[in-house]
Amino acid sequence: MKRRWGWLAGAVVLLAASVSVVVWGTPFIGSWSAKTRDVVEAFSWVFAIGTPVVAVAVWAGQGIRGPRRKPPGLSGRALHLVSGALPTPRHTTLGQLRVKRAIASPSGADRHAPPHLPRDLEHALDEQLRRGGAVLLHGPAAAGKTRTAAEALRRVFPDRPLLIPADGPRLRELAELDLVPGDCVVFLDDLERFLVPGGLDLALLQRLDPAVVVLATLRDDELARFTQASRLAAGEPAAGGIPLAAADLLDQITDERRIPVARELTDGERERARQLARRDRRIAQALAAREGFAEYLAAGTAMVARWTVGEGPLFQVGSALITAAVECRRAGVQEPLPLELLAALAREFVDPAWRDRGDLPPAGEAAAWASRPVLQASSCLQPYRDGTLMAMDYLVDHADRGGPPGHGREVPDAVWDAVLDDPAPDRAYAVGVTAYLRGRRDVAERAFRAAAEDGHLAGMTAFGVLCHHDERAGEAEKWWQEAAARGHTSAMVNLGVVHDKRAERETALAWWHRAAGLGDPEAVYRLGCVDEEAGNAAAAEERFRAAAEHGEPRAFSRLGELYRRAGRLDEALGMFRESFRLGQPFAAFCVAFVHEEKDELREAAKWFAIAAELKTPHARTRLATVLLKLGEESRAEAAFREAAEDGDGEALAWLAGQADDDAEADRLYREAAEKGFRSAMTITAIRLFARGDATGAEHWYRTAAVDGEPAAMAALGSLLHTSGRYTEAEKWYRRVIEAQLEAEPRAAGLEDLVMGGCVVNLSKILRRRGKQAESEAVLRRGAAAGLPVAMTHLAAQLVKDRQKTEAKEWYTRAAEAGEVDALVVLGELALEEDDPAAAEKWFTLAAAQSDVDALVNLAVFRRYAGDTEGMKEFLRLAADLGDPDAMVELGRAADAEQDESQAELWYTRAAEHGDVPAMSLLARRALARNDPDRAMSWFTRAAEAGSAEAAYDCGNILLGQEKPAEAALWWKRAAAGGNLLATTNLGVWLEKQGDVAAAVKLYQHAARGGQPEAMLALSSYELGRENLGEAIKWAEQASLQRHTRAFAHTAGLYALVGDVAQAAEWYQLAAAIGDPAGEQGLALLRRAVAAASAEAPGPQP
């Protein structure tokens, strides 16, 4: 019977402080302060959701649906219909769900999409979807949001009707025509496309059946834009002046239902990806890509390269067109634009050296180039059937992140001018909003003025807001009055607010009366609030009734409270029930409270349960209290537990007092951090820090530390220490030590670890400042207090200071206190003192505690003792603990025993544990067996794990297979990793391709790194240029690196310049190292000298 309204939870939680008055003090709205009442009303207003019949049926445990009929009027408003009916996720393709094609993925073929990589977030996503309501996936472009959403729809709701609206206005039409089935899922990819004037807003969302699930995706920059809009407009006298409809809607999607999709993979996701890589090579390539996994698959970096890297006239014009389209989107135009506009603007972005050339291609040809898919995936410009074009999201994000070609520049004035050149009112308004948020008030004013002058009512209001900001009250009110004169009741209400803040109540009332006369329920409601403030309950009741008749849900709640205070409990129940029917979740709590007042505990429990399902603060705890009154202790405990999961402080306190399990108590206190539980703050901080949120962790550590929590003081000191704030860290370490070391030493545990960390870290700070004596004194104080960590660090310092005798004493004490590292160090010290028996004793004690280093050391002992089986036993124990070095050693032992299968097994296990040398070793073994394919597989894995040498070997295998172009790709990768042989080979390949300049640069780089082949190649290059001095220099350097061929090559160069003595010396050196060319060169040189002597003329008489 559960209706999932969890997406409203976060907003409701914000009411906790106010609602606590309801639960524990004076019970209802009328007794609250005006500020508190406004907060509650503000949040209750945004929860107005219709569908009364469904609400009652579901809560009554009914929910049987009749046969589904094809709703008329879907065509043209909903996409991908099947025989006029909505499709299901199971029968909808990824392409129809707007999943961008991956690299080398043929269009329209789901089976050619890469296999889905399960993300860590999917459990939370599925849970939120099953709870119903609206769920938002947000993240940077090309992070995989749409694919994640599509797979979730297929996984969670494979057979529910799927509504993909054509756009925001079409979604509104469907809702207004009651064409959105109550059991459907609405998918809104790129939510900003629907948050347009006349499109989706909070009121429209509230009109949908509560059973409808809405799943949306949104880029982080768009989410930030709407959030910023909300903040900028906070407290405005005219809320309608800033585009708050979208911001209001997003505000109601709570944090737990805003699920971030990161571009970077977690460790778990990378492991799953490695498994998938066996099925699809693109996954393997994406894992190794520098730009990021999803980004690579979406060809994000390749699109940027298409945009920013190239030559020639087609590139110049095409790149400029892309830039123009990107900048237009950055200026707020989220619609495709005509080629003519983009072409005119693109001239601003063509390189000045090319701008006036006569060989530039026409804009249509450049647009076709820019619209061509990159790596068979996305294109930089997305073409539409009407010939318009729009830049891809990823490029917009790239530009906003400061990437080339703009490198973080502001939107140029030429772009603002272009998009505001006779714009449609909606576009002018959208551009104005963006300009306002980008800090271009001048452009915003121009855009809003254009929209206002074209009769755009929101534009009038927005322009009025800017005037109000500039203290141009007269001009602001003029535009609001003009909008009001044209029947814009929100403008009337806003004028009333402005006058009310000026204490001009009569004028404010006049505007509200006028808006009320036109049927604006908010105006009627405000008039009722004025009557209530004046103590005129009868008039207020009349206003609230009138507002209620016009659908203002807040009015029903206010009526219910008026009746409750008057003792008219049955009428109060009616009003609260109606308010609930109209979508105010807090009204369920009010219904329950009235039933409890009437001592109708069963009904109270039922409605508190409903309110709890709607995440109303304290409802579940109140339910538990009622259940205890009814004697239902097991259900009460379950309710307390659920309330504790929602962070209810009272429930947490109750459960913490009942918990027998420390872990359960820790969980409860962790949930209680927001409620002020000191120890829970510390644990919350630990969790935040583990997720990488150092700022949030510092906040909670500091809050608890200031309140006197020792663990928080220690953790805060550590956090400050690691961020380089040594002075403040020292202060907190000293506070912990001074407060804790006075007590008797305790057994090893959390407290000892915390204290030991403080002692050691403080000593490090002092030593860093040159205070060695004080540093040692701190360590001695901690060691004397029985802290094992302090003992081991003191001992290590004493070893550095050549005080080994005392150091051994402290290591021994630490070992006796259970410090495993101390046992290992004692063993190493014994080896240094040539006491293998003592060393073996210490290593054995450490090995008994599963210390890998100790096990490996014991294996070494067994090997020296000639006990091969004993050695292997210790190595197996270390291997079972996941040590790849032990696995490799076991493989070598098997090799020594000529047990090929066992050797292969252990090397493979090491490789599977990520040991890169083991991967290369397996590859070389495969080559020895003449199995180049298997060798290539292992070298590839090693290369993808970061081995430049393995990448070099991949290239060599491919070269042996007469695939030099593919080999060059691997050499390029290896060269980027610093492999100089690969750099040289790549240079040779480029030289053969005719790119001598690039080859020489590679030779020079490798030669500077000491690579003799590159030196010899440079020598040959300089010889070809007849630059014999440089040729000899590089040849001699290669010789100094003991390159065999370099000696004879150097000799030949000296022979060319006529230095016979040097030539002979170098030939002799070549012969001495075994190069046949040395003897051959010497023989040729001698014959040449002899011939020259014979031909020389004799003396003349």
Coordinates of C-alpha atoms in Angstrom, one line a residue, residues 235-412:
G235 CA 14.4 37.5 -1.0
E236 CA 13.5 39.4 -4.2
P237 CA 10.4 41.6 -3.9
A238 CA 9.2 40.0 -7.1
A239 CA 10.0 36.3 -7.2
G240 CA 8.6 36.0 -10.7
G241 CA 11.3 38.2 -12.0
I242 CA 14.0 35.5 -11.9
P243 CA 13.3 32.1 -13.6
L244 CA 12.5 30.4 -10.3
A245 CA 9.9 27.9 -11.7
A246 CA 12.7 25.5 -12.7
A247 CA 14.7 26.3 -9.5
D248 CA 11.7 25.7 -7.3
L249 CA 11.1 22.3 -9.0
L250 CA 14.8 21.3 -8.5
D251 CA 14.7 22.4 -4.9
Q252 CA 12.1 19.8 -4.2
I253 CA 14.3 17.0 -5.5
T254 CA 16.1 16.2 -2.3
D255 CA 19.8 15.3 -2.0
E256 CA 19.0 11.6 -1.7
R257 CA 17.1 11.7 -5.0
R258 CA 19.8 13.8 -6.7
I259 CA 22.2 11.0 -7.7
P260 CA 25.6 12.2 -9.0
V261 CA 27.2 10.4 -11.9
A262 CA 30.9 10.8 -11.8
R263 CA 33.1 10.8 -14.9
E264 CA 35.8 8.9 -13.0
L265 CA 35.2 5.2 -12.2
T266 CA 35.5 3.8 -8.7
D267 CA 37.8 0.9 -8.0
G268 CA 34.9 -1.5 -8.0
E269 CA 33.6 -0.1 -11.3
R270 CA 37.1 -0.4 -12.9
E271 CA 37.2 -4.0 -11.8
R272 CA 33.9 -4.7 -13.4
A273 CA 35.0 -2.8 -16.5
R274 CA 38.1 -5.0 -16.7
Q275 CA 35.8 -8.1 -16.8
L276 CA 33.7 -6.5 -19.6
A277 CA 36.8 -5.6 -21.5
R278 CA 37.1 -9.2 -22.5
R279 CA 33.9 -8.9 -24.4
D280 CA 34.4 -5.5 -26.0
R281 CA 37.8 -4.0 -26.8
R282 CA 36.3 -0.5 -26.6
I283 CA 35.9 -1.0 -22.8
A284 CA 39.6 -1.9 -22.6
Q285 CA 40.6 1.2 -24.5
A286 CA 38.3 3.3 -22.4
L287 CA 39.9 2.0 -19.2
A288 CA 43.3 3.0 -20.4
A289 CA 42.2 6.4 -21.8
R290 CA 43.5 9.4 -20.1
E291 CA 40.3 11.5 -20.6
G292 CA 38.1 9.1 -18.7
F293 CA 36.0 6.0 -19.3
A294 CA 32.6 7.3 -20.4
E295 CA 34.2 10.4 -22.0
Y296 CA 36.3 8.1 -24.2
L297 CA 33.4 5.9 -25.3
A298 CA 31.3 9.1 -26.2
A299 CA 34.3 10.3 -28.2
G300 CA 34.4 13.4 -26.1
T301 CA 38.1 14.1 -26.4
A302 CA 38.0 13.1 -30.0
M303 CA 35.2 15.7 -30.6
V304 CA 37.4 18.4 -28.9
A305 CA 40.3 17.3 -31.1
R306 CA 38.0 17.6 -34.2
W307 CA 37.1 21.1 -33.0
T308 CA 40.5 22.4 -32.0
V309 CA 43.2 20.5 -33.9
G310 CA 43.7 20.7 -37.7
E311 CA 44.8 22.7 -40.7
G312 CA 43.5 24.0 -43.9
P313 CA 40.5 26.0 -45.0
L314 CA 37.8 23.4 -44.2
F315 CA 39.1 23.1 -40.6
Q316 CA 39.3 26.8 -40.1
V317 CA 35.7 27.4 -41.2
G318 CA 34.3 24.3 -39.6
S319 CA 36.0 24.9 -36.3
A320 CA 34.8 28.5 -36.3
L321 CA 31.2 27.3 -36.9
I322 CA 31.5 24.9 -33.9
T323 CA 32.9 27.7 -31.7
A324 CA 30.0 30.0 -32.8
A325 CA 27.4 27.3 -31.9
V326 CA 29.1 26.6 -28.5
E327 CA 29.2 30.2 -27.6
C328 CA 25.6 30.7 -28.5
R329 CA 24.7 27.9 -26.1
R330 CA 26.9 29.4 -23.5
A331 CA 24.9 32.6 -24.0
G332 CA 21.7 30.8 -23.1
V333 CA 20.3 29.7 -26.5
Q334 CA 19.3 26.1 -25.9
E335 CA 17.7 25.7 -29.3
P336 CA 19.2 24.8 -32.7
L337 CA 20.1 27.8 -34.8
P338 CA 20.1 28.6 -38.5
L339 CA 23.3 28.1 -40.4
E340 CA 23.1 31.6 -41.7
L341 CA 23.3 33.1 -38.1
L342 CA 26.1 30.7 -37.2
A343 CA 28.0 31.4 -40.4
A344 CA 27.9 35.1 -39.9
L345 CA 29.1 34.8 -36.3
A346 CA 31.7 32.2 -37.2
R347 CA 33.8 34.8 -39.0
E348 CA 34.7 36.2 -35.6
F349 CA 36.3 32.9 -34.7
V350 CA 38.3 32.3 -37.9
D351 CA 42.0 32.7 -37.5
P352 CA 42.8 36.3 -38.7
A353 CA 45.4 34.9 -41.0
W354 CA 42.7 32.9 -42.8
R355 CA 39.7 35.2 -42.5
D356 CA 40.0 37.0 -45.8
R357 CA 41.4 34.2 -47.9
G358 CA 39.6 33.3 -51.1
D359 CA 39.8 29.5 -50.8
L360 CA 37.6 29.2 -47.7
P361 CA 34.8 26.7 -48.3
P362 CA 31.1 27.7 -48.1
A363 CA 29.4 27.4 -44.8
G364 CA 27.3 24.5 -45.8
E365 CA 30.4 22.4 -46.6
A366 CA 32.0 23.4 -43.3
A367 CA 28.7 22.5 -41.4
A368 CA 28.7 19.1 -43.0
W369 CA 32.3 18.6 -41.8
A370 CA 31.4 19.7 -38.3
S371 CA 28.3 17.5 -38.3
R372 CA 30.2 14.4 -39.3
P373 CA 30.2 11.7 -36.5
V374 CA 33.6 11.4 -34.8
L375 CA 34.8 7.8 -34.5
Q376 CA 31.2 6.9 -35.6
A377 CA 29.9 8.3 -32.3
S378 CA 28.7 11.9 -31.7
S379 CA 29.3 14.9 -33.9
C380 CA 30.4 18.3 -32.8
L381 CA 27.3 19.9 -34.3
Q382 CA 24.0 18.1 -34.2
P383 CA 22.0 18.8 -37.4
Y384 CA 18.2 19.0 -37.5
R385 CA 15.8 18.3 -40.3
D386 CA 15.1 22.0 -40.8
G387 CA 18.7 22.7 -41.4
T388 CA 19.4 24.2 -38.0
L389 CA 22.4 23.2 -35.9
M390 CA 23.3 22.8 -32.2
A391 CA 26.6 22.3 -30.4
M392 CA 27.0 19.1 -28.4
D393 CA 26.7 19.3 -24.6
Y394 CA 30.3 18.0 -24.1
L395 CA 31.8 20.8 -26.0
V396 CA 29.8 23.4 -24.0
D397 CA 31.0 21.8 -20.8
H398 CA 34.6 21.8 -22.2
A399 CA 34.4 25.5 -23.0
D400 CA 32.9 26.3 -19.6
R401 CA 35.8 24.3 -17.9
G402 CA 38.3 26.7 -19.7
G403 CA 39.4 24.3 -22.4
P404 CA 40.7 25.4 -25.8
P405 CA 40.1 27.2 -28.1
G406 CA 38.6 29.7 -25.7
H407 CA 40.6 28.9 -22.6
G408 CA 38.0 30.2 -20.2
R409 CA 37.1 33.4 -21.9
E410 CA 33.8 35.1 -21.3
V411 CA 31.1 34.9 -23.9
P412 CA 32.2 37.5 -26.5

